[in-house]
Short mmCIF file of C-alpha atoms in Angstrom, two decimals:
data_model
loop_
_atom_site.label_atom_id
_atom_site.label_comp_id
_atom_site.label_asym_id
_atom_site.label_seq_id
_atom_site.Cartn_x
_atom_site.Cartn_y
_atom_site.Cartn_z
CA UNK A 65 63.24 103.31 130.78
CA UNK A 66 61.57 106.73 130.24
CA UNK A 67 61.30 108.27 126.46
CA UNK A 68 63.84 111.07 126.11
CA UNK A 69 62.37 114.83 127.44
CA UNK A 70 65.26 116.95 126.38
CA UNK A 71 64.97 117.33 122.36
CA UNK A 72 62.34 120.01 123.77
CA UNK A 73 63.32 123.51 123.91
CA UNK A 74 61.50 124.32 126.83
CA UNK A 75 62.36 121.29 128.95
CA UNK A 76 66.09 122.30 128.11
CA UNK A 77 65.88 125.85 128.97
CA UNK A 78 63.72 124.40 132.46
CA UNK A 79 66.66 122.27 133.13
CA UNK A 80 69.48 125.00 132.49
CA UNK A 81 67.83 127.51 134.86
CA UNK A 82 67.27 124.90 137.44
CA UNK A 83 71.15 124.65 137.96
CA UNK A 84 72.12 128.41 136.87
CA UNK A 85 73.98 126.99 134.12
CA UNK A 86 75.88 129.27 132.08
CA UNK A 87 77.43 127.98 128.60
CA UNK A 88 81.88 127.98 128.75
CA UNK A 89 82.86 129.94 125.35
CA UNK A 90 86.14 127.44 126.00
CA UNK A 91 83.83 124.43 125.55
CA UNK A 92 82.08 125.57 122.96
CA UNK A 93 78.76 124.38 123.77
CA UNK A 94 75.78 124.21 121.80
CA UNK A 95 72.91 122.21 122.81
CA UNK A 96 70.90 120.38 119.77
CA UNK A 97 66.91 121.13 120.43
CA UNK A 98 65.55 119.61 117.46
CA UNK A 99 64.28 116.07 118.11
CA UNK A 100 64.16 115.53 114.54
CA UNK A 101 67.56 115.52 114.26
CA UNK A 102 68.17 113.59 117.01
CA UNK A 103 66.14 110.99 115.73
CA UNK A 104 68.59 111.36 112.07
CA UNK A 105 71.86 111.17 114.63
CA UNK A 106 70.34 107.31 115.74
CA UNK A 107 69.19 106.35 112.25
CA UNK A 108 72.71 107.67 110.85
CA UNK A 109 74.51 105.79 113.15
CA UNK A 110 72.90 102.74 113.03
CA UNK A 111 72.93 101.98 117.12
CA UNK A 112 71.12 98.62 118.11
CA UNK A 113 70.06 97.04 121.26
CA UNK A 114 73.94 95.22 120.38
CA UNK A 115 75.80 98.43 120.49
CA UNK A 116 78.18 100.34 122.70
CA UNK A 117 78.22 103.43 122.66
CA UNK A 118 81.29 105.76 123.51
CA UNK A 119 79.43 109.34 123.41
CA UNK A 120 82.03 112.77 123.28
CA UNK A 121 80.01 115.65 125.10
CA UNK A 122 77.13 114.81 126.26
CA UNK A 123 76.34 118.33 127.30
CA UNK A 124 73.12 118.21 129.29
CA UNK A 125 71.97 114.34 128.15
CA UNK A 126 70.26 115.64 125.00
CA UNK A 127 71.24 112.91 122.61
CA UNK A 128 72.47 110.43 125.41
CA UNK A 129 68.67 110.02 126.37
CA UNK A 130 68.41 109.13 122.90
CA UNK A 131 71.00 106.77 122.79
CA UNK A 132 70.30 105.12 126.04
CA UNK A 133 66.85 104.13 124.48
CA UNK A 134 68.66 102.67 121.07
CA UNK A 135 72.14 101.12 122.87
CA UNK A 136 72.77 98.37 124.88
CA UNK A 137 75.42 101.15 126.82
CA UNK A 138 76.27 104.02 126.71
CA UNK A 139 79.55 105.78 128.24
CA UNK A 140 79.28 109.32 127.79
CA UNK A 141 82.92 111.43 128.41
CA UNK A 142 82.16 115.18 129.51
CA UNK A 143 84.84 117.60 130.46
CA UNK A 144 82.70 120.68 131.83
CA UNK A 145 82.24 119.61 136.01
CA UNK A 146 79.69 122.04 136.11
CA UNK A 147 77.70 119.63 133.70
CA UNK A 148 77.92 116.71 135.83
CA UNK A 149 75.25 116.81 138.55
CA UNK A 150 72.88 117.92 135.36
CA UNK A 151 74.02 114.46 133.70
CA UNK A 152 73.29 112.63 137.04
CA UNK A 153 69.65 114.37 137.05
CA UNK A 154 68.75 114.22 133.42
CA UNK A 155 69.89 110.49 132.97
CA UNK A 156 68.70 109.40 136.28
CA UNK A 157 66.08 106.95 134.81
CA UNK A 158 68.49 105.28 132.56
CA UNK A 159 70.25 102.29 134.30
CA UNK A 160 72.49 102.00 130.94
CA UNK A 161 74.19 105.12 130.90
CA UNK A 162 77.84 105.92 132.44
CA UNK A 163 79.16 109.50 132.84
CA UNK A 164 83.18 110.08 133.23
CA UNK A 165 84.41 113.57 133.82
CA UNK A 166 87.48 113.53 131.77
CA UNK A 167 88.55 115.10 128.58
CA UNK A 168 88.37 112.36 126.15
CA UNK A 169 91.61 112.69 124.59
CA UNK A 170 92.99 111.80 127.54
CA UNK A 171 90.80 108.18 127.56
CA UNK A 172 92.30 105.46 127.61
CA UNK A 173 89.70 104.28 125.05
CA UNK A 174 91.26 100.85 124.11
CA UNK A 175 90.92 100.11 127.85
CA UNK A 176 86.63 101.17 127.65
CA UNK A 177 86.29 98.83 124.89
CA UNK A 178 88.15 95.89 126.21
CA UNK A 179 86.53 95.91 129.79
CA UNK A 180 82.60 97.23 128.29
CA UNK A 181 82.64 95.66 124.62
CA UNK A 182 84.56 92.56 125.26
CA UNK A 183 87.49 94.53 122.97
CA UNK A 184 85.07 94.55 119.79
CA UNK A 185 84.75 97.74 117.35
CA UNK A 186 82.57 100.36 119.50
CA UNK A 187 80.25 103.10 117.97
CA UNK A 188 80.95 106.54 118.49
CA UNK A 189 78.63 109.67 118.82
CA UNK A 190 79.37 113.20 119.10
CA UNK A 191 78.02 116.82 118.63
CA UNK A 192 81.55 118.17 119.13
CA UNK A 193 82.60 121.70 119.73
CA UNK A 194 84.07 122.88 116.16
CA UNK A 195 87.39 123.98 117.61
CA UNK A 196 87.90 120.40 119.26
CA UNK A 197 86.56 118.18 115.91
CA UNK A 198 89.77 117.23 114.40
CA UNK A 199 92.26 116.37 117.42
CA UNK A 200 89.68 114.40 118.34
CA UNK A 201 88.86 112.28 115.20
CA UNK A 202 92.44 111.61 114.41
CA UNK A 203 93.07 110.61 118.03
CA UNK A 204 90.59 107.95 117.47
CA UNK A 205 92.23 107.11 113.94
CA UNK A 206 95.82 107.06 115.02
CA UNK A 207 95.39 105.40 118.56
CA UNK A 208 93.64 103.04 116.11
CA UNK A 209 91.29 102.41 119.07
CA UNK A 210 88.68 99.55 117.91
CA UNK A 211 85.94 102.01 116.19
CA UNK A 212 82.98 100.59 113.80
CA UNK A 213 81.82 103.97 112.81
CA UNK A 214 82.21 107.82 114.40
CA UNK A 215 79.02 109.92 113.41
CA UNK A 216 79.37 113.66 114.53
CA UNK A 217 77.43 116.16 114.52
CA UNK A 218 80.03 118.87 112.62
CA UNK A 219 80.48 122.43 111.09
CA UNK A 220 79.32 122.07 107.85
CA UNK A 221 82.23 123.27 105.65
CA UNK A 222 84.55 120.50 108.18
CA UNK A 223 82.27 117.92 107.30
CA UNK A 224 82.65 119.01 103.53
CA UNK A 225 86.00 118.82 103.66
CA UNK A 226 86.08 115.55 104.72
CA UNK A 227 84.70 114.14 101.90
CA UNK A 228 85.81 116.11 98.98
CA UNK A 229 88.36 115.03 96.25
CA UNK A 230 91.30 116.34 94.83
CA UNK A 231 91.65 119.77 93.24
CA UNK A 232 88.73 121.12 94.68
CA UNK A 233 89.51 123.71 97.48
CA UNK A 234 88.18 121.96 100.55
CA UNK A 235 90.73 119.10 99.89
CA UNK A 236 93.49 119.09 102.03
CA UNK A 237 95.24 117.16 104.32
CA UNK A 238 91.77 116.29 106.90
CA UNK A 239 90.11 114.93 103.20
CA UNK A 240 92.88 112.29 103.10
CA UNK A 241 93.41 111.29 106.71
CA UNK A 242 90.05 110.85 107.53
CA UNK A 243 89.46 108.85 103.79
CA UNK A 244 92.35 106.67 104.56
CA UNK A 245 91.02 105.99 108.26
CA UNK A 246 86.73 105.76 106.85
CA UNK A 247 84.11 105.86 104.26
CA UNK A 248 82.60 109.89 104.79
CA UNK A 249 78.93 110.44 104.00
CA UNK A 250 76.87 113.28 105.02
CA UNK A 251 73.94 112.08 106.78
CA UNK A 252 72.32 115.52 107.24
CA UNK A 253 72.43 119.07 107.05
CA UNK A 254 71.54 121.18 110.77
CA UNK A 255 70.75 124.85 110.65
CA UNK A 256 71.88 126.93 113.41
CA UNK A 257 68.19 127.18 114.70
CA UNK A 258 68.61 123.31 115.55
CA UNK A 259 71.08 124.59 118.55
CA UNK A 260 71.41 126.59 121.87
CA UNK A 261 72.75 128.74 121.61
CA UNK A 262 72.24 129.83 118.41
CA UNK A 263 75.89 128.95 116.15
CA UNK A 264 76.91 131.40 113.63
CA UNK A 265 77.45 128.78 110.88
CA UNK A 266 75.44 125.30 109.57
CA UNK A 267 76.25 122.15 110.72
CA UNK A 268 76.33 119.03 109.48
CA UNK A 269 76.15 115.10 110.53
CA UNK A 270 78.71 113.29 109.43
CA UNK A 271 79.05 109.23 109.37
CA UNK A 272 82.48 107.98 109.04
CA UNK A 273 82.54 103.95 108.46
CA UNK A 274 85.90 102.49 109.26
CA UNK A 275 87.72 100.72 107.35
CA UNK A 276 88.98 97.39 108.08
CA UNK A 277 91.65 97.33 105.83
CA UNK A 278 93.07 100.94 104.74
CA UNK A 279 92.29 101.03 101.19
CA UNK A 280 96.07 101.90 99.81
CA UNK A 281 99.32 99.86 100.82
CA UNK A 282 101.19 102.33 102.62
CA UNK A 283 104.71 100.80 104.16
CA UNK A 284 105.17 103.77 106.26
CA UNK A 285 101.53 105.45 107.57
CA UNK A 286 103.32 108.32 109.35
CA UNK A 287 105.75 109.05 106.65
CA UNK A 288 103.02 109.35 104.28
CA UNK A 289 101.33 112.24 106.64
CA UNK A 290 104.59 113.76 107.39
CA UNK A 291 104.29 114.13 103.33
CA UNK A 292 100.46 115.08 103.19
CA UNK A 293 101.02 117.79 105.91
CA UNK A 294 104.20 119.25 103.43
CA UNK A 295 102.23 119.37 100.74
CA UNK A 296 99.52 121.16 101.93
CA UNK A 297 101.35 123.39 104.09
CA UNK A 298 101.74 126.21 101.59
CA UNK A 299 99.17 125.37 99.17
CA UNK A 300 100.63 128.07 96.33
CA UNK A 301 103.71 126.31 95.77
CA UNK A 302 104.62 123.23 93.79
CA UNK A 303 104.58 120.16 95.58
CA UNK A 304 108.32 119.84 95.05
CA UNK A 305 108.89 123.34 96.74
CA UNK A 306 106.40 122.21 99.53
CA UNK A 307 108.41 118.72 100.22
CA UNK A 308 111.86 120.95 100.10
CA UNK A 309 110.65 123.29 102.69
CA UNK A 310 109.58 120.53 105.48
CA UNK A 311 111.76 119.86 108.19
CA UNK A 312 109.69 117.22 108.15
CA UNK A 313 111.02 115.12 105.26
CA UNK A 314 114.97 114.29 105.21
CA UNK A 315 115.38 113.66 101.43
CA UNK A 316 117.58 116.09 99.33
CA UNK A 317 116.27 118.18 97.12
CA UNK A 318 117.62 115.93 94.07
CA UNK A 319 115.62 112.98 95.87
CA UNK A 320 112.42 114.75 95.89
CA UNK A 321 112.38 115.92 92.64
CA UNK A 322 113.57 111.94 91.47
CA UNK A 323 110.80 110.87 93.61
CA UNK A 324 107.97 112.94 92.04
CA UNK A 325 109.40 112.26 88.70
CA UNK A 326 109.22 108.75 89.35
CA UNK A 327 105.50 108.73 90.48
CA UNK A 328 104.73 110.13 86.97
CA UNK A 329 104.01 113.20 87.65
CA UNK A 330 105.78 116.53 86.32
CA UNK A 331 108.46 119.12 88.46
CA UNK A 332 105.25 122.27 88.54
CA UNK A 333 102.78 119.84 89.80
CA UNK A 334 100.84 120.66 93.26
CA UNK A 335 100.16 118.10 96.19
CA UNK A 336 95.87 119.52 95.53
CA UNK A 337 96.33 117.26 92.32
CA UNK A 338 97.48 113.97 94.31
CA UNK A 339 95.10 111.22 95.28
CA UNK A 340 94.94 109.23 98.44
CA UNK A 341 96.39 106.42 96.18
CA UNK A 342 99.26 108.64 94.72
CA UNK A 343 100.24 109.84 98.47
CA UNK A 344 100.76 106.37 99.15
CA UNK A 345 102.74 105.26 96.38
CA UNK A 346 104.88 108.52 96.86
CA UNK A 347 105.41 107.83 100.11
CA UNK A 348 106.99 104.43 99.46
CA UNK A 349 109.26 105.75 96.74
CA UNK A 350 110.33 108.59 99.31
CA UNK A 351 110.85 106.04 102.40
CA UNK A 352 113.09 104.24 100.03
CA UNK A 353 114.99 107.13 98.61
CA UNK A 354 115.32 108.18 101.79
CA UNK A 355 116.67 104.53 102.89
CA UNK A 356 119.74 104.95 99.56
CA UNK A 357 120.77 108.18 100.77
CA UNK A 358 121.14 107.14 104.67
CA UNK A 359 122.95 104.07 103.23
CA UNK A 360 125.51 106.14 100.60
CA UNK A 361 126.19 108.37 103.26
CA UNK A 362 126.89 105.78 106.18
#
């Protein structure tokens, strides 16, 4: 197997004018040319000779040459067509790699993992396109497709917000869902001279560890969100007035306030102040709330 060639600027800018490639604004692509953050992306990720390795845009085979030499397999899922026959020249040498043209959210990934990792937790690796990051990582999370860890390469104020805490500004609903889904930790921080082209913001590399176990008891996962995603929605009001205004949530406005009340807290304050842990529990006392008022009005 040959040592990766493509963390070079100049071999990536030979192999982009050998096939006329121009870069799709919709895809967002940036190309990483910095091998030693490639070399962070494999460390961060932890890949061994054990692993499979689901990779999202593989763009020309940058980090997948990387990860072919680290993996046991790699499946790397690229949407752009015009990026295919590069993939079939740049990964050539690498008997370990599989390309599929398809847009990953539309993978059956369960499927992958069952027929290529005998249905054990795969690894996944990405340097996604910013406007794509989030569908993507709560596709995994929700689908709850058998993932070990997802490390992505990120925009830097996304991957802050990931890990942040409450009443801090970045904290919002994408700190909780991916903190109930994984462990967060910033493996690295990328300036945009890493990249080609050239992005107008940082980056960052993210590692997100799943959880086995979610690490609150939550009786109703997509009631809780429904909750999250009210409380954030208007992030002035009170998180009463934010929980009133959801079509989302079918509790009266007497319930609400009864169930924020009864999780301790007082009528002005805001869903910012709430913990993971505090979403939960609210949650449960709304589900059941919800559950007396169906009932009294059978």
């Amino acid at each position: 197997m040959n040592q990766p060639t493509l963390g070079n600027p100049q071999n990536t800018i030979a192999v982009l004018q050998k096939y006329n490639f121009s870069f799709q604004k919709k895809f967002g692509q940036n190309f990483l040319i910095d091998t030693h953050v490639l070399d962070k992306i494999i460390r961060s990720a932890e890949i061994t000779k054990d692993d499979f390795v689901l990779e999202i845009g593989p763009g020309i085979g940058t980090m997948t040459q990387y990860l072919a030499c680290a993996a046991r397999e790699v499946v790397a899922v690229e949407i752009d067509k015009a990026l295919i026959p590069i993939l079939e020249d740049t990964l050539s040498s690498y008997d370990n790699v599989t390309v599929i043209n398809e847009d990953v959210l539309k993978l059956d990934i369960v499927k992958l993992a069952q027929e290529r990792n005998g249905g054990k937790p795969i690894k996944v690796v990405a340097n996604l396109p910013y406007y794509i990051t989030t569908p993507i990582i709560m596709g995994l999370f929700e689908s709850h497709v058998p993932v070990q860890s997802i490390t992505v390469m990120v925009q830097k104020e996304v991957a802050d917000r990931m890990q942040v805490g409450p009443g801090t500004k970045d904290y919002g609903a994408l700190s909780l869902a991916v903190q109930y889904y994984a462990k967060p930790y910033i493996a690295a921080n990328v300036p945009p001279n890493c990249f080609m082209p050239r992005p107008k913001v940082g980056s960052a590399v993210i590692r997100l560890e799943c959880h086995e176990e979610p690490p609150v008891q939550v009786e109703d996962e997509k009631l809780m969100f429904r909750i999250i995603r009210a409380s954030f929605n208007q992030r002035r009001k009170t998180l009463a007035n934010g929980l009133k205004n959801s079509p989302e949530i079918s509790l009266s406005r007497e319930g609400i306030e009864q169930a924020i009340a009864e999780l301790g807290k007082g009528a002005s304050v805001r869903g910012e102040a709430l913990n993971l842990e505090e979403f939960a529990t609210l949650s449960n006392i709304v589900g059941r709330l919800q559950q007396e008022e169906n009932g009294t009005k059978a």
